[in-house]
């Protein structure tokens, strides 16, 4: 069996055709407050932001809420997430952010009206290996929060292993199910997915 070693960032992103922000230069399509637009432009990071293709980010699995964001962020690293969370936390204009995985949330949990949706699907990376040393070593997989469980399973099976606990539907993101414990029909034996996590990388320090 395979335990899960997760490198994941909460708030819990493939972009080639949308405009990229230039440092210190506000994008003409930015509909956030002038201050937030300037702060976004000033971030010294390789951020990919779309100000036009936001319709998809205003929908979720429940189709009950349709809160359209002003921008969608496709981040490539934990540092990008830290930067955008800092911006929202210290914003004087109450900038809202939300993380969107595979889009199976309901009640608008992954939506940010007039804010920024973080598209987690561009946070990629799966490595199957061993966690720990000596007698404490255990087979593990390190996966980014934007990866789908179906892909985690495929990579694990190549090494003759499988995660100990899985949801009944595998086309869900790693970060998405762990944020809700990851309960399924297997939980009675090995516990929910979150109980099989060895490590998490979480954005907590904003200073």
Coordinates of C-alpha atoms in Angstrom, one line a residue:
X1 CA 0.0 0.0 0.0
X2 CA 1.1 3.6 -0.6
X3 CA 0.8 6.4 1.8
X4 CA 0.5 9.9 0.5
X5 CA 3.3 12.5 0.8
X6 CA 1.7 15.7 -0.4
X7 CA 3.2 19.0 -1.3
X8 CA 0.2 21.1 -1.5
X9 CA -0.6 24.8 -1.1
X10 CA -4.1 25.9 0.2
X11 CA -5.4 29.1 -1.3
X12 CA -6.2 25.2 -2.2
X13 CA -2.5 27.3 -11.6
X14 CA -1.2 25.9 -18.3
X15 CA -1.9 29.0 -19.8
X16 CA -0.5 30.0 -23.2
X17 CA -3.0 32.3 -24.8
X18 CA -3.8 35.0 -22.2
X19 CA -1.8 38.2 -21.6
X20 CA 1.0 38.2 -19.1
X21 CA 1.5 41.0 -16.6
X22 CA 4.6 43.1 -17.0
X23 CA 6.2 44.3 -13.8
X24 CA 5.0 47.7 -12.7
X25 CA 2.7 48.0 -15.7
X26 CA -1.1 47.7 -15.1
X27 CA -2.9 45.6 -17.6
X28 CA -5.5 47.6 -19.6
X29 CA -8.2 44.9 -19.0
X30 CA -7.7 44.8 -15.2
X31 CA -11.1 45.6 -13.6
X32 CA -9.9 45.3 -10.0
X33 CA -9.4 48.5 -8.0
X34 CA -6.6 50.8 -9.3
X35 CA -4.6 50.0 -6.2
X36 CA -5.0 46.2 -6.6
X37 CA -4.1 46.4 -10.3
X38 CA -0.9 48.3 -9.5
X39 CA 0.0 45.8 -6.8
X40 CA -0.6 42.9 -9.1
X41 CA 1.6 44.5 -11.8
X42 CA 4.4 45.2 -9.2
X43 CA 4.7 41.6 -8.0
X44 CA 8.2 40.4 -8.9
X45 CA 7.0 36.9 -10.0
X46 CA 6.2 35.1 -13.2
X47 CA 2.5 35.3 -12.7
X48 CA 0.1 34.3 -15.5
X49 CA -3.2 36.3 -15.2
X50 CA -6.2 36.2 -17.4
X51 CA -8.6 39.2 -17.1
X52 CA -10.9 38.1 -20.0
X53 CA -11.4 34.3 -19.8
X54 CA -13.2 34.3 -16.4
X55 CA -16.6 32.8 -17.3
X56 CA -15.5 29.2 -16.4
X57 CA -14.3 30.4 -13.0
X58 CA -17.8 31.6 -12.2
X59 CA -19.3 28.1 -12.4
X60 CA -19.2 25.1 -10.2
X61 CA -20.8 21.7 -9.9
X62 CA -23.9 22.9 -8.2
X63 CA -24.7 25.5 -10.9
X64 CA -26.5 27.6 -8.2
X65 CA -24.1 30.5 -7.9
X66 CA -22.4 32.3 -10.7
X67 CA -20.0 34.9 -9.2
X68 CA -17.7 36.1 -11.9
X69 CA -14.1 37.0 -10.8
X70 CA -12.2 39.9 -12.2
X71 CA -9.1 37.7 -12.9
X72 CA -7.9 34.1 -13.0
X73 CA -4.5 33.3 -11.8
X74 CA -2.5 30.3 -13.3
X75 CA 0.3 30.0 -10.8
X76 CA 3.3 27.7 -11.3
X77 CA 4.7 27.5 -7.8
X78 CA 4.0 27.8 -4.1
X79 CA 5.7 31.2 -4.2
X80 CA 3.1 32.5 -6.6
X81 CA 0.4 31.4 -4.2
X82 CA 2.1 33.1 -1.3
X83 CA 2.4 36.3 -3.3
X84 CA -1.3 36.4 -4.2
X85 CA -2.5 35.5 -0.7
X86 CA -0.3 38.3 0.8
X87 CA -1.8 40.7 -1.7
X88 CA -5.3 39.8 -0.7
X89 CA -4.6 39.7 3.0
X90 CA -3.0 43.2 3.1
X91 CA -5.4 44.7 0.6
X92 CA -7.3 47.8 1.8
X93 CA -9.9 47.1 -0.9
X94 CA -11.1 43.7 0.5
X95 CA -9.7 41.7 -2.4
X96 CA -11.2 38.2 -2.3
X97 CA -9.5 35.1 -3.6
X98 CA -10.6 31.5 -4.0
X99 CA -8.9 28.2 -5.1
X100 CA -10.5 26.2 -7.8
X101 CA -9.5 22.6 -8.5
X102 CA -11.5 20.3 -10.8
X103 CA -14.6 22.4 -10.3
X104 CA -16.7 20.0 -8.2
X105 CA -17.4 22.4 -5.3
X106 CA -20.9 23.7 -4.6
X107 CA -22.5 26.9 -3.2
X108 CA -19.8 29.0 -4.9
X109 CA -17.0 27.9 -2.6
X110 CA -14.5 28.1 -5.4
X111 CA -15.8 31.5 -6.7
X112 CA -14.6 35.0 -5.9
X113 CA -16.9 37.7 -7.0
X114 CA -14.9 40.6 -8.4
X115 CA -11.8 39.0 -7.0
X116 CA -9.2 36.5 -8.1
X117 CA -9.7 32.7 -8.7
X118 CA -6.6 30.6 -8.4
X119 CA -6.8 27.9 -11.0
X120 CA -5.0 25.0 -9.2
X121 CA -4.9 22.7 -12.2
X122 CA -1.6 24.3 -13.4
X123 CA 0.2 23.2 -10.2
X124 CA 1.6 19.9 -11.5
X125 CA 3.9 17.3 -10.2
X126 CA 3.8 13.6 -9.1
X127 CA 6.8 11.7 -7.7
X128 CA 6.5 8.1 -6.4
X129 CA 9.3 7.1 -4.0
X130 CA 10.2 6.5 -0.4
X131 CA 9.6 8.8 2.6
X132 CA 11.9 8.5 5.6
X133 CA 15.0 6.4 6.3
X134 CA 15.8 3.0 7.6
X135 CA 13.0 1.1 9.4
X136 CA 10.9 4.3 9.2
X137 CA 11.0 4.4 5.4
X138 CA 7.6 3.9 3.7
X139 CA 6.5 4.0 0.1
X140 CA 4.9 7.4 -0.7
X141 CA 3.9 9.7 -3.5
X142 CA 4.5 13.4 -3.5
X143 CA 1.7 15.2 -5.5
X144 CA 0.9 18.8 -6.1
X145 CA -2.6 20.0 -5.1
X146 CA -3.7 20.5 -8.7
X147 CA -3.1 16.9 -9.8
X148 CA -6.1 14.6 -10.3
X149 CA -6.2 11.3 -8.2
X150 CA -6.6 9.3 -11.4
X151 CA -3.1 10.4 -12.4
X152 CA -1.7 9.8 -9.0
X153 CA -3.1 6.2 -9.2
X154 CA -1.6 5.7 -12.7
X155 CA 1.9 6.8 -11.5
X156 CA 1.7 4.6 -8.4
X157 CA 0.6 1.5 -10.3
X158 CA 3.7 1.8 -12.5
X159 CA 5.6 0.9 -9.3
X160 CA 3.2 -1.8 -8.3
X161 CA 1.5 0.2 -5.6
X162 CA -1.7 2.2 -4.9
X163 CA -2.9 4.8 -2.4
X164 CA -4.4 3.3 0.7
X165 CA -7.5 5.4 0.6
X166 CA -9.3 6.8 -2.5
X167 CA -12.5 8.6 -3.2
X168 CA -15.1 6.7 -5.3
X169 CA -14.6 9.1 -8.2
X170 CA -10.9 9.7 -9.2
X171 CA -11.3 12.7 -11.5
X172 CA -11.0 15.1 -8.5
X173 CA -8.0 17.1 -7.5
X174 CA -5.7 16.1 -4.7
X175 CA -6.0 19.4 -2.9
X176 CA -9.8 19.4 -3.3
X177 CA -10.5 16.1 -1.7
X178 CA -8.0 16.6 1.1
X179 CA -9.6 19.9 2.0
X180 CA -12.8 17.9 2.7
X181 CA -11.1 14.9 4.3
X182 CA -11.5 12.5 1.3
X183 CA -14.1 10.1 2.6
X184 CA -15.1 7.1 0.6
X185 CA -16.2 3.4 0.9
X186 CA -12.6 2.5 1.8
X187 CA -12.5 4.9 4.8
X188 CA -13.7 2.2 7.3
X189 CA -10.5 0.3 6.8
X190 CA -7.7 2.9 6.2
X191 CA -9.4 6.1 7.2
X192 CA -10.1 9.1 4.9
X193 CA -7.4 10.3 2.6
X194 CA -6.3 13.0 4.9
X195 CA -5.5 10.4 7.6
X196 CA -2.9 8.9 5.2
X197 CA -1.0 12.1 4.5
X198 CA 2.5 12.3 5.8
X199 CA 3.3 16.0 5.0
X200 CA 1.5 19.1 3.8
X201 CA 2.9 22.3 2.4
X202 CA 0.4 25.1 3.5
X203 CA 0.6 28.8 3.1
X204 CA 0.4 30.1 6.7
X205 CA 3.0 32.9 7.2
X206 CA 2.0 36.2 5.6
X207 CA 4.7 38.3 7.1

